[in-house]
Tab-separated table of C-alpha atoms in Angstrom:
chain	number	residue	atom	x	y	z
S	161	MET	CA	17.387	-0.720	-21.867
S	162	LYS	CA	16.312	2.784	-21.727
S	163	ALA	CA	17.932	5.464	-19.604
S	164	HIS	CA	15.290	7.873	-18.302
S	165	ASP	CA	16.840	11.101	-17.344
S	166	GLY	CA	15.877	14.159	-15.131
S	167	MET	CA	13.557	14.784	-12.088
S	168	TYR	CA	10.198	16.362	-12.533
S	169	ILE	CA	10.638	19.581	-10.539
S	170	ASP	CA	8.741	22.953	-10.878
S	171	GLY	CA	6.743	21.934	-13.873
S	172	ALA	CA	9.587	20.541	-15.956
S	173	TRP	CA	11.956	17.626	-16.321
S	174	ARG	CA	15.441	18.852	-15.025
S	175	PRO	CA	18.803	17.241	-14.744
S	176	ALA	CA	19.627	15.281	-11.559
S	177	ALA	CA	22.278	16.965	-9.234
S	178	GLY	CA	24.344	13.810	-9.329
S	179	ARG	CA	25.477	11.267	-12.108
S	180	ASP	CA	24.465	8.010	-10.116
S	181	VAL	CA	21.548	6.099	-11.621
S	182	ILE	CA	19.304	3.246	-10.299
S	183	GLU	CA	19.024	0.086	-12.573
S	184	VAL	CA	15.292	-1.112	-12.965
S	185	VAL	CA	15.059	-4.675	-13.138
S	186	ASN	CA	12.130	-6.954	-14.613
S	187	PRO	CA	11.698	-9.425	-11.801
S	188	ALA	CA	10.218	-12.017	-14.193
S	189	ASP	CA	13.395	-12.433	-16.294
S	190	GLU	CA	15.986	-10.669	-14.115
S	191	ARG	CA	16.782	-8.263	-17.174
S	192	VAL	CA	17.537	-4.559	-16.669
S	193	ILE	CA	14.790	-2.580	-18.728
S	194	GLY	CA	15.894	0.779	-17.621
S	195	THR	CA	17.734	3.429	-15.224
S	196	VAL	CA	16.750	6.373	-13.576
S	197	PRO	CA	18.611	9.054	-11.794
S	198	ALA	CA	19.418	8.415	-7.968
S	199	GLY	CA	18.295	11.605	-6.549
S	200	THR	CA	20.386	13.341	-3.780
S	201	ALA	CA	19.516	15.770	-0.902
S	202	GLU	CA	20.311	18.483	-3.302
S	203	ASP	CA	17.495	17.297	-5.739
S	204	VAL	CA	14.984	16.960	-2.806
S	205	ASP	CA	15.817	20.460	-1.764
S	206	ALA	CA	15.128	21.858	-5.211
S	207	ALA	CA	11.828	19.926	-5.291
S	208	VAL	CA	10.723	21.062	-1.827
S	209	ARG	CA	11.533	24.713	-2.688
S	210	ALA	CA	9.332	24.330	-5.771
S	211	ALA	CA	6.574	22.918	-3.867
S	212	ARG	CA	6.814	25.600	-1.100
S	213	ALA	CA	6.850	28.448	-3.801
S	214	ALA	CA	3.672	26.829	-5.409
S	215	LEU	CA	1.774	26.620	-2.196
S	216	PRO	CA	0.160	30.029	-1.650
S	217	GLY	CA	-1.271	29.915	-5.178
S	218	TRP	CA	-2.549	26.306	-5.263
S	219	SER	CA	-4.065	26.478	-1.810
S	220	ALA	CA	-5.761	29.574	-2.798
S	221	THR	CA	-7.254	28.067	-5.774
S	222	PRO	CA	-11.036	27.620	-5.577
S	223	PRO	CA	-11.995	23.961	-4.935
S	224	ALA	CA	-13.935	23.725	-8.060
S	225	GLU	CA	-10.742	24.518	-10.047
S	226	ARG	CA	-8.735	22.039	-8.140
S	227	ALA	CA	-11.434	19.646	-8.998
S	228	ALA	CA	-11.210	20.361	-12.622
S	229	ARG	CA	-7.487	19.857	-12.572
S	230	LEU	CA	-7.754	16.494	-10.846
S	231	ALA	CA	-10.435	15.460	-13.392
S	232	ALA	CA	-8.191	16.294	-16.247
S	233	LEU	CA	-5.442	14.195	-14.364
S	234	ARG	CA	-7.938	11.217	-14.150
S	235	ASP	CA	-8.557	11.501	-17.901
S	236	VAL	CA	-5.019	11.451	-18.829
S	237	LEU	CA	-4.363	8.366	-16.691
S	238	ALA	CA	-7.290	6.853	-18.212
S	239	ALA	CA	-6.071	7.334	-21.683
S	240	ARG	CA	-2.839	5.926	-20.586
S	241	GLU	CA	-4.341	2.977	-18.800
S	242	GLU	CA	-2.732	0.287	-21.001
S	243	GLU	CA	0.749	1.864	-20.997
S	244	ILE	CA	0.372	1.939	-17.174
S	245	ALA	CA	-0.473	-1.800	-16.892
S	246	GLU	CA	2.329	-2.712	-19.226
S	247	THR	CA	4.774	-0.760	-17.189
S	248	VAL	CA	3.735	-2.144	-14.023
S	249	THR	CA	4.129	-5.661	-15.263
S	250	ALA	CA	7.639	-4.775	-16.630
S	251	GLU	CA	8.962	-3.533	-13.305
S	252	LEU	CA	6.934	-5.369	-10.906
S	253	GLY	CA	6.204	-8.726	-12.530
S	254	SER	CA	2.562	-8.553	-11.983
S	255	PRO	CA	0.673	-10.666	-14.618
S	256	LEU	CA	-0.855	-8.244	-17.276
S	257	ALA	CA	-4.596	-9.092	-16.505
S	258	PHE	CA	-4.150	-7.890	-12.915
S	259	SER	CA	-2.128	-4.972	-13.771
S	260	ARG	CA	-4.799	-3.792	-15.863
S	261	THR	CA	-7.615	-4.399	-13.446
S	262	VAL	CA	-5.829	-3.451	-10.112
S	263	HIS	CA	-2.798	-1.645	-10.669
S	264	ALA	CA	-4.153	0.663	-13.520
S	265	GLY	CA	-7.884	0.604	-12.990
S	266	MET	CA	-8.188	1.093	-9.341
S	267	PRO	CA	-5.953	4.337	-9.117
S	268	ILE	CA	-7.754	5.659	-11.962
S	269	ALA	CA	-10.984	5.305	-10.121
S	270	VAL	CA	-9.644	6.755	-6.867
S	271	ALA	CA	-8.387	9.845	-8.765
S	272	GLY	CA	-11.634	10.251	-10.193
S	273	PHE	CA	-13.321	10.035	-6.655
S	274	TYR	CA	-10.990	12.895	-5.337
S	275	ALA	CA	-11.839	15.078	-8.257
S	276	GLY	CA	-15.480	14.718	-7.175
S	277	LEU	CA	-14.723	15.081	-3.495
S	278	ALA	CA	-12.753	18.273	-4.029
S	279	ALA	CA	-15.789	19.951	-5.584
S	280	THR	CA	-18.226	18.979	-2.817
S	281	TYR	CA	-16.111	18.804	0.527
S	282	ALA	CA	-17.200	21.452	3.206
S	283	PHE	CA	-13.795	23.310	3.516
S	284	GLU	CA	-15.731	25.694	5.616
S	285	GLU	CA	-18.559	24.995	8.287
S	286	LYS	CA	-20.372	26.827	10.788
S	287	VAL	CA	-20.276	25.424	14.537
S	288	GLY	CA	-22.205	27.547	16.952
S	289	ASN	CA	-20.679	31.175	17.078
S	290	SER	CA	-17.622	29.853	15.215
S	291	THR	CA	-16.703	29.312	11.494
S	292	VAL	CA	-14.324	26.426	11.147
S	293	TYR	CA	-11.907	26.399	8.168
S	294	HIS	CA	-10.305	23.144	6.894
S	295	GLU	CA	-6.991	24.252	5.423
S	296	PRO	CA	-4.307	22.491	3.492
S	297	VAL	CA	-1.546	21.479	5.923
S	298	GLY	CA	1.200	22.571	3.525
S	299	VAL	CA	3.930	20.777	1.666
S	300	VAL	CA	3.559	17.084	1.705
S	301	GLY	CA	6.567	14.563	1.390
S	302	ALA	CA	5.159	11.365	-0.023
S	303	ILE	CA	7.274	8.206	0.137
S	304	THR	CA	5.677	5.354	-1.724
S	305	PRO	CA	6.331	1.507	-1.887
S	306	TRP	CA	6.728	-0.682	-4.886
S	307	ASN	CA	3.935	-3.382	-4.323
S	308	TYR	CA	1.119	-1.231	-5.716
S	309	PRO	CA	3.231	1.479	-7.412
S	310	LEU	CA	0.573	3.774	-8.960
S	311	HIS	CA	-2.171	3.102	-6.380
S	312	GLN	CA	0.051	4.223	-3.546
S	313	ILE	CA	0.972	7.400	-5.415
S	314	VAL	CA	-2.626	8.349	-6.244
S	315	ALA	CA	-3.693	7.586	-2.701
S	316	LYS	CA	-1.416	9.931	-1.331
S	317	ALA	CA	-1.061	12.707	-4.261
S	318	ALA	CA	-4.823	12.933	-5.186
S	319	PRO	CA	-6.144	13.771	-1.786
S	320	ALA	CA	-3.219	16.114	-1.002
S	321	LEU	CA	-3.717	18.022	-4.268
S	322	ALA	CA	-7.526	18.072	-3.577
S	323	ALA	CA	-7.035	19.554	0.015
S	324	GLY	CA	-4.782	22.244	-1.568
S	325	CYS	CA	-1.417	20.852	-0.628
S	326	THR	CA	1.654	20.574	-2.838
S	327	VAL	CA	3.479	17.366	-3.201
S	328	VAL	CA	7.009	15.976	-3.402
S	329	LEU	CA	7.042	12.462	-4.314
S	330	LYS	CA	9.854	9.906	-3.610
S	331	PRO	CA	8.643	6.593	-5.079
S	332	ALA	CA	10.396	3.117	-4.412
S	333	GLU	CA	13.297	2.510	-6.278
S	334	ASP	CA	12.069	-0.838	-7.728
S	335	THR	CA	9.304	0.687	-9.418
S	336	PRO	CA	10.318	4.361	-10.701
S	337	LEU	CA	8.984	4.145	-14.052
S	338	THR	CA	5.323	3.989	-13.021
S	339	ALA	CA	6.035	7.165	-11.046
S	340	ARG	CA	7.561	8.747	-14.052
S	341	LEU	CA	4.293	8.006	-16.036
S	342	PHE	CA	2.269	9.631	-13.236
S	343	ALA	CA	4.534	12.735	-13.520
S	344	GLY	CA	3.968	12.790	-17.176
S	345	ALA	CA	0.272	12.801	-16.681
S	346	VAL	CA	0.345	15.495	-14.201
S	347	ASP	CA	2.153	17.666	-16.783
S	348	GLU	CA	-0.182	16.664	-19.526
S	349	ALA	CA	-3.146	17.605	-17.267
S	350	GLY	CA	-1.833	21.069	-16.732
S	351	LEU	CA	-1.393	21.271	-13.144
S	352	PRO	CA	0.565	24.518	-12.205
S	353	ALA	CA	4.278	24.251	-12.003
S	354	GLY	CA	5.572	23.150	-8.373
S	355	VAL	CA	2.281	21.725	-7.303
S	356	PHE	CA	3.612	18.084	-7.946
S	357	ASN	CA	7.327	17.242	-8.060
S	358	LEU	CA	9.023	13.966	-8.617
S	359	VAL	CA	12.450	12.919	-7.218
S	360	THR	CA	13.437	9.376	-7.929
S	361	GLY	CA	16.216	7.822	-5.467
S	362	VAL	CA	17.019	5.426	-2.785
S	363	GLY	CA	15.388	5.640	0.838
S	364	PRO	CA	18.489	6.268	2.940
S	365	VAL	CA	19.433	9.239	0.712
S	366	ALA	CA	16.412	10.809	-1.032
S	367	GLY	CA	13.814	9.498	1.343
S	368	GLN	CA	15.572	10.520	4.516
S	369	ALA	CA	16.289	13.988	2.982
S	370	LEU	CA	12.641	14.457	2.233
S	371	ALA	CA	11.488	13.449	5.662
S	372	GLU	CA	14.097	15.695	7.367
S	373	HIS	CA	13.534	18.690	5.197
S	374	PRO	CA	12.188	21.575	7.389
S	375	ASP	CA	9.916	22.837	4.613
S	376	VAL	CA	8.046	19.673	4.546
S	377	ASP	CA	4.911	19.894	6.685
S	378	LEU	CA	3.668	16.375	6.526
S	379	VAL	CA	5.230	13.062	5.651
S	380	SER	CA	3.107	10.497	4.144
S	381	PHE	CA	4.845	6.962	4.271
S	382	THR	CA	3.838	3.472	3.152
S	383	GLY	CA	6.338	0.631	3.993
S	384	SER	CA	7.895	-1.397	6.656
S	385	THR	CA	7.167	-0.813	10.212
S	386	ALA	CA	10.833	-0.444	10.973
S	387	VAL	CA	11.223	2.609	8.499
S	388	GLY	CA	7.932	3.943	9.794
S	389	ARG	CA	9.480	4.159	13.001
S	390	ARG	CA	12.449	5.997	12.004
S	391	ILE	CA	10.324	8.478	9.938
S	392	GLY	CA	8.005	8.991	12.923
S	393	ALA	CA	11.062	9.925	15.139
S	394	ILE	CA	12.419	12.254	12.647
S	395	ALA	CA	8.990	13.982	12.364
S	396	GLY	CA	8.331	13.777	16.024
S	397	ALA	CA	11.649	15.864	16.560
S	398	ALA	CA	10.427	18.688	14.252
S	399	VAL	CA	6.792	18.405	15.572
S	400	LYS	CA	5.667	17.407	11.898
S	401	LYS	CA	2.643	15.675	11.022
S	402	VAL	CA	2.822	12.093	9.668
S	403	ALA	CA	0.555	9.539	8.069
S	404	LEU	CA	2.020	6.008	8.212
S	405	GLU	CA	0.547	2.983	6.558
S	406	LEU	CA	2.709	-0.067	7.731
S	407	GLY	CA	2.804	-3.740	8.089
S	408	GLY	CA	0.294	-6.259	8.668
S	409	LYS	CA	-0.139	-9.916	9.708
S	410	SER	CA	-3.982	-10.156	9.042
S	411	ALA	CA	-6.136	-12.987	10.390
S	412	ASN	CA	-8.762	-14.797	8.247
S	413	VAL	CA	-11.144	-16.167	11.033
S	414	ILE	CA	-13.298	-18.951	9.781
S	415	LEU	CA	-16.009	-19.534	12.506
S	416	PRO	CA	-17.558	-23.223	12.508
S	417	SER	CA	-20.902	-22.121	10.834
S	418	ALA	CA	-19.040	-20.655	7.845
S	419	ASP	CA	-19.013	-22.193	4.346
S	420	LEU	CA	-15.663	-23.635	4.868
S	421	ALA	CA	-15.021	-24.465	1.249
S	422	ARG	CA	-15.717	-20.865	0.133
S	423	ALA	CA	-13.823	-19.260	3.050
S	424	VAL	CA	-10.744	-21.361	2.268
S	425	ASN	CA	-10.590	-20.608	-1.333
S	426	VAL	CA	-11.157	-17.191	-1.116
S	427	GLY	CA	-8.552	-16.874	1.612
S	428	VAL	CA	-5.852	-18.703	-0.321
S	429	ALA	CA	-6.735	-16.286	-3.361
S	430	ASN	CA	-6.334	-13.323	-1.022
S	431	VAL	CA	-2.915	-14.513	0.063
S	432	MET	CA	-1.717	-15.188	-3.350
S	433	SER	CA	-2.798	-12.036	-5.003
S	434	ASN	CA	-0.086	-9.886	-6.086
S	435	SER	CA	2.322	-12.692	-5.286
S	436	GLY	CA	1.590	-12.133	-1.689
S	437	GLN	CA	3.023	-8.584	-1.644
S	438	THR	CA	0.051	-6.965	0.021
S	439	CYS	CA	0.340	-5.551	3.384
S	440	SER	CA	-3.251	-6.197	3.971
S	441	ALA	CA	-3.260	-9.882	3.005
S	442	TRP	CA	-4.864	-12.517	5.267
S	443	THR	CA	-1.832	-14.385	5.802
S	444	ARG	CA	-2.982	-16.196	9.036
S	445	MET	CA	-5.926	-18.562	8.383
S	446	LEU	CA	-7.772	-19.284	11.775
S	447	VAL	CA	-9.617	-22.737	11.717
S	448	HIS	CA	-11.691	-24.544	14.407
S	449	HIS	CA	-10.129	-27.804	15.387
S	450	ASP	CA	-12.899	-29.850	14.201
S	451	GLN	CA	-12.582	-28.575	10.793
S	452	TYR	CA	-8.862	-28.063	10.688
S	453	GLU	CA	-7.576	-30.975	8.666
S	454	GLU	CA	-10.423	-30.488	5.990
S	455	ALA	CA	-9.389	-26.614	5.751
S	456	VAL	CA	-5.848	-27.742	5.419
S	457	ALA	CA	-6.680	-30.046	2.410
S	458	LEU	CA	-8.763	-27.557	0.896
S	459	ALA	CA	-6.075	-24.900	1.033
S	460	ALA	CA	-3.241	-27.247	-0.306
S	461	THR	CA	-5.396	-28.084	-3.282
S	462	ALA	CA	-6.270	-24.267	-3.909
S	463	ALA	CA	-2.603	-23.105	-3.545
S	464	ALA	CA	-1.420	-25.540	-6.114
S	465	LYS	CA	-3.690	-24.004	-8.778
S	466	TYR	CA	-1.627	-20.686	-8.459
S	467	GLY	CA	1.776	-22.256	-9.482
S	468	GLU	CA	1.586	-20.668	-13.019
S	469	ARG	CA	-0.767	-17.973	-12.331
S	470	ILE	CA	1.052	-15.684	-9.952
S	471	GLY	CA	4.108	-13.471	-10.847
S	472	PRO	CA	7.458	-13.197	-9.258
S	473	VAL	CA	8.270	-11.147	-6.079
S	474	VAL	CA	10.002	-7.825	-6.711
S	475	ASN	CA	13.640	-8.611	-6.353
S	476	ALA	CA	16.252	-11.295	-5.201
S	477	LYS	CA	16.545	-9.939	-1.866
S	478	GLN	CA	12.666	-10.273	-1.464
S	479	ARG	CA	12.756	-13.880	-2.907
S	480	ALA	CA	15.533	-14.624	-0.450
S	481	ARG	CA	13.475	-13.030	2.459
S	482	VAL	CA	10.548	-15.261	1.540
S	483	ARG	CA	12.329	-18.412	1.297
S	484	GLY	CA	14.060	-17.711	4.440
S	485	TYR	CA	10.637	-17.572	6.205
S	486	ILE	CA	9.351	-20.758	4.807
S	487	GLU	CA	12.415	-22.601	6.032
S	488	LYS	CA	12.311	-21.169	9.457
S	489	GLY	CA	8.654	-22.013	9.774
S	490	VAL	CA	9.479	-25.718	8.873
S	491	ALA	CA	12.362	-25.602	11.240
S	492	GLU	CA	10.120	-24.305	14.262
S	493	GLY	CA	7.599	-27.168	13.579
S	494	ALA	CA	5.260	-26.145	10.888
S	495	ARG	CA	4.195	-28.709	8.216
S	496	LEU	CA	4.682	-28.062	4.685
S	497	VAL	CA	1.539	-29.043	2.662
S	498	ALA	CA	2.046	-26.920	-0.510
S	499	GLY	CA	4.936	-25.251	-2.209
S	500	GLY	CA	8.218	-24.780	-0.278
S	501	PRO	CA	11.349	-22.665	-0.478
S	502	GLY	CA	12.543	-24.014	-3.982
S	503	SER	CA	12.181	-21.893	-7.038
S	504	PRO	CA	9.435	-23.032	-9.552
S	505	ARG	CA	11.389	-21.547	-12.493
S	506	GLU	CA	14.925	-21.246	-13.597
S	507	ARG	CA	14.829	-17.569	-14.158
S	508	GLY	CA	12.922	-14.792	-12.508
S	509	TYR	CA	12.414	-14.149	-8.829
S	510	PHE	CA	9.571	-16.563	-8.406
S	511	VAL	CA	8.399	-18.218	-5.138
S	512	SER	CA	6.146	-21.292	-5.013
S	513	PRO	CA	2.731	-20.719	-3.605
S	514	THR	CA	3.059	-22.022	-0.126
S	515	VAL	CA	0.892	-23.448	2.673
S	516	LEU	CA	2.234	-24.080	6.134
S	517	ALA	CA	0.032	-26.021	8.560
S	518	ASP	CA	0.442	-26.835	12.275
S	519	VAL	CA	1.433	-23.191	12.868
S	520	THR	CA	1.269	-22.126	16.416
S	521	PRO	CA	0.854	-18.370	17.582
S	522	GLU	CA	4.286	-18.023	18.807
S	523	MET	CA	5.943	-18.943	15.619
S	524	THR	CA	7.986	-16.485	13.509
S	525	VAL	CA	5.689	-17.044	10.544
S	526	ALA	CA	2.670	-16.323	12.732
S	527	GLN	CA	4.024	-13.124	14.207
S	528	GLU	CA	6.110	-11.555	11.490
S	529	GLU	CA	5.075	-9.921	7.771
S	530	ILE	CA	6.603	-12.344	5.126
S	531	PHE	CA	5.408	-10.260	2.177
S	532	GLY	CA	5.205	-13.304	-0.229
S	533	PRO	CA	2.775	-16.004	-1.274
S	534	VAL	CA	2.989	-17.860	2.045
S	535	LEU	CA	-0.417	-18.787	4.156
S	536	SER	CA	-0.174	-19.880	7.814
S	537	ILE	CA	-2.765	-22.124	9.210
S	538	LEU	CA	-3.580	-21.978	12.790
S	539	ARG	CA	-6.289	-24.084	14.909
S	540	TYR	CA	-8.252	-22.548	17.660
S	541	ASP	CA	-10.548	-24.244	20.185
S	542	ASP	CA	-13.557	-21.752	20.691
S	543	GLU	CA	-14.283	-18.048	19.772
S	544	GLU	CA	-12.284	-16.792	22.662
S	545	ASP	CA	-9.226	-18.692	21.641
S	546	ALA	CA	-9.672	-17.371	18.088
S	547	LEU	CA	-9.909	-13.870	19.203
S	548	ARG	CA	-6.756	-14.187	21.555
S	549	ILE	CA	-4.904	-15.598	18.488
S	550	ALA	CA	-6.178	-12.992	15.921
S	551	ASN	CA	-5.379	-10.078	18.317
S	552	GLY	CA	-1.895	-11.749	19.232
S	553	THR	CA	0.357	-9.759	17.093
S	554	VAL	CA	1.793	-6.080	17.062
S	555	TYR	CA	-0.225	-5.413	13.795
S	556	GLY	CA	-3.716	-4.637	13.320
S	557	LEU	CA	-4.187	-3.582	9.550
S	558	ALA	CA	-6.962	-5.928	8.145
S	559	GLY	CA	-8.608	-9.085	8.478
S	560	ALA	CA	-11.636	-11.218	7.662
S	561	VAL	CA	-14.333	-13.246	9.317
S	562	TRP	CA	-16.605	-15.798	7.971
S	563	ALA	CA	-19.717	-17.131	9.532
S	564	GLY	CA	-23.106	-18.549	8.428
S	565	ASP	CA	-24.897	-15.664	10.089
S	566	GLU	CA	-23.810	-12.175	9.016
S	567	ALA	CA	-24.599	-10.739	12.793
S	568	GLU	CA	-22.403	-13.490	14.083
S	569	ALA	CA	-19.378	-12.319	11.852
S	570	VAL	CA	-20.071	-8.694	12.671
S	571	ALA	CA	-20.151	-9.283	16.331
S	572	PHE	CA	-16.776	-11.140	16.191
S	573	ALA	CA	-15.333	-8.484	13.908
S	574	ARG	CA	-15.967	-5.666	16.110
S	575	ARG	CA	-13.782	-7.253	18.591
S	576	LEU	CA	-10.797	-7.351	16.452
S	577	ASP	CA	-7.942	-4.910	16.918
S	578	THR	CA	-7.805	-4.015	13.249
S	579	GLY	CA	-8.707	-1.155	10.879
S	580	GLN	CA	-10.605	-3.036	8.190
S	581	VAL	CA	-12.481	-6.397	8.267
S	582	ASP	CA	-14.171	-8.184	5.256
S	583	ILE	CA	-17.228	-9.959	6.307
S	584	ASN	CA	-17.957	-13.239	4.398
S	585	GLY	CA	-15.754	-12.155	1.374
S	586	GLY	CA	-16.860	-8.561	1.208
S	587	ARG	CA	-15.068	-6.882	-1.597
S	588	PHE	CA	-12.411	-4.307	-1.030
S	589	ASN	CA	-13.800	-0.868	-1.071
S	590	PRO	CA	-11.208	2.069	-2.360
S	591	LEU	CA	-13.596	4.645	-0.969
S	592	ALA	CA	-13.538	3.273	2.604
S	593	PRO	CA	-10.961	4.391	5.000
S	594	PHE	CA	-7.733	2.277	4.896
S	595	GLY	CA	-5.273	2.066	7.737
S	596	GLY	CA	-4.214	0.160	10.926
S	597	TYR	CA	-4.309	-0.273	14.546
S	598	LYS	CA	-1.221	-0.743	16.753
S	599	GLN	CA	1.993	-0.887	14.865
S	600	SER	CA	0.226	-1.019	11.436
S	601	GLY	CA	0.216	2.842	11.390
S	602	VAL	CA	-1.070	6.136	12.164
S	603	GLY	CA	-3.901	7.946	10.040
S	604	ARG	CA	-5.973	6.690	7.196
S	605	GLU	CA	-5.951	6.632	3.347
S	606	LEU	CA	-8.678	6.549	0.877
S	607	GLY	CA	-12.015	8.011	0.953
S	608	THR	CA	-13.151	11.209	2.707
S	609	HIS	CA	-10.796	10.113	5.733
S	610	GLY	CA	-7.901	10.235	3.324
S	611	LEU	CA	-8.582	13.895	2.393
S	612	THR	CA	-8.888	15.104	6.064
S	613	GLU	CA	-5.175	13.591	6.696
S	614	TYR	CA	-4.010	16.602	4.569
S	615	LEU	CA	-6.195	19.256	6.271
S	616	GLN	CA	-5.652	21.363	9.373
S	617	THR	CA	-8.410	23.218	11.190
S	618	LYS	CA	-8.822	26.851	12.244
S	619	SER	CA	-11.841	28.401	13.959
S	620	LEU	CA	-12.886	32.011	14.052
S	621	GLN	CA	-15.270	33.089	16.861
S	622	PHE	CA	-17.932	35.777	16.337
């Protein structure tokens, strides 16, 4: 076990204000692998003051120079790619191959994109007799989750820095070691002191202090809808801008003309990815009643193949939560066709890949986000019924539509109340805007839209 001391504030590792620490546990074997400081409101205040002091200089830095700094950061992350992957595997439990390609590879690519965008984005434009300036919003308080620890950091910090903002990051307490690696990369890349700051700690203390701080101009939060409401209320009281990427209960709609076997197999893989700990996972599979039993059999067979291939969920609390949902689903009438609430291993926070059939729209497992390797399969009568079911939750983050004809799938997808839809297995695009409708959030991350979240506009008339 290694004790990691200090917070990264104003360009240096500094002692924490308090003595409390957070234990970091490897969820695959329940072993404590390290500790980090539990930050206090005093630590947050020091970080915000550093970010505020650095803001005038960084915001005035020419975009080409900001781009060069971000490119240097991307290069440092790329050089540390294997260390990043191994760290994510140790503190999240993700299989190493997945950590290499997704947890390390994807955010490195995103960092490179924002380095390029910073150099080419039109921060100034002419509109009639006006000149419109797109200026940084100011100091950003970034609060990130544990399920994609580096990706979520880069998705907030890279566009904020490209825009000319300064950043204070409060990462999830389950995966702080990856955040420390990112701070080390910032330091090695030579970003000016105070431009990026890191405070580790728990949400109710450090996270709340960051959201409430009067010198934070924008709070960017990814996590549960319940916490998002709280942050939105805090920001609203201060008339402070927020970007909220919250929960999901995404529908995977398989129309009768689709390739059923492919749609089901890809759908199961989507749900099992990252041990089901993906907010945009297609956790509701909607199948026409004529194809329903065939789809259930295909899904059960596919899920069984993931028994030894997925990692654990992040901690004991999350394991208990997922098991509780499985038990509740069965109690409400769902048919268990794969997996179940029992643990497949003696040690580690593992949950069996689970498929629930005969799920109806009003069941808890069809309405609430489980955040584990659990798929619910629902039947529908016709397209209007499928649309009603798909749109029948408080969420609207992502989804999928499958059909034999692409135009048919697109026509259905356009009627979904959701922010992102994959057509016939379309690949995730980290440069496309990501975010939700309804209670799935406010604002967008990734791509050009992710940069504009951190800008405000000023117009001068001539």
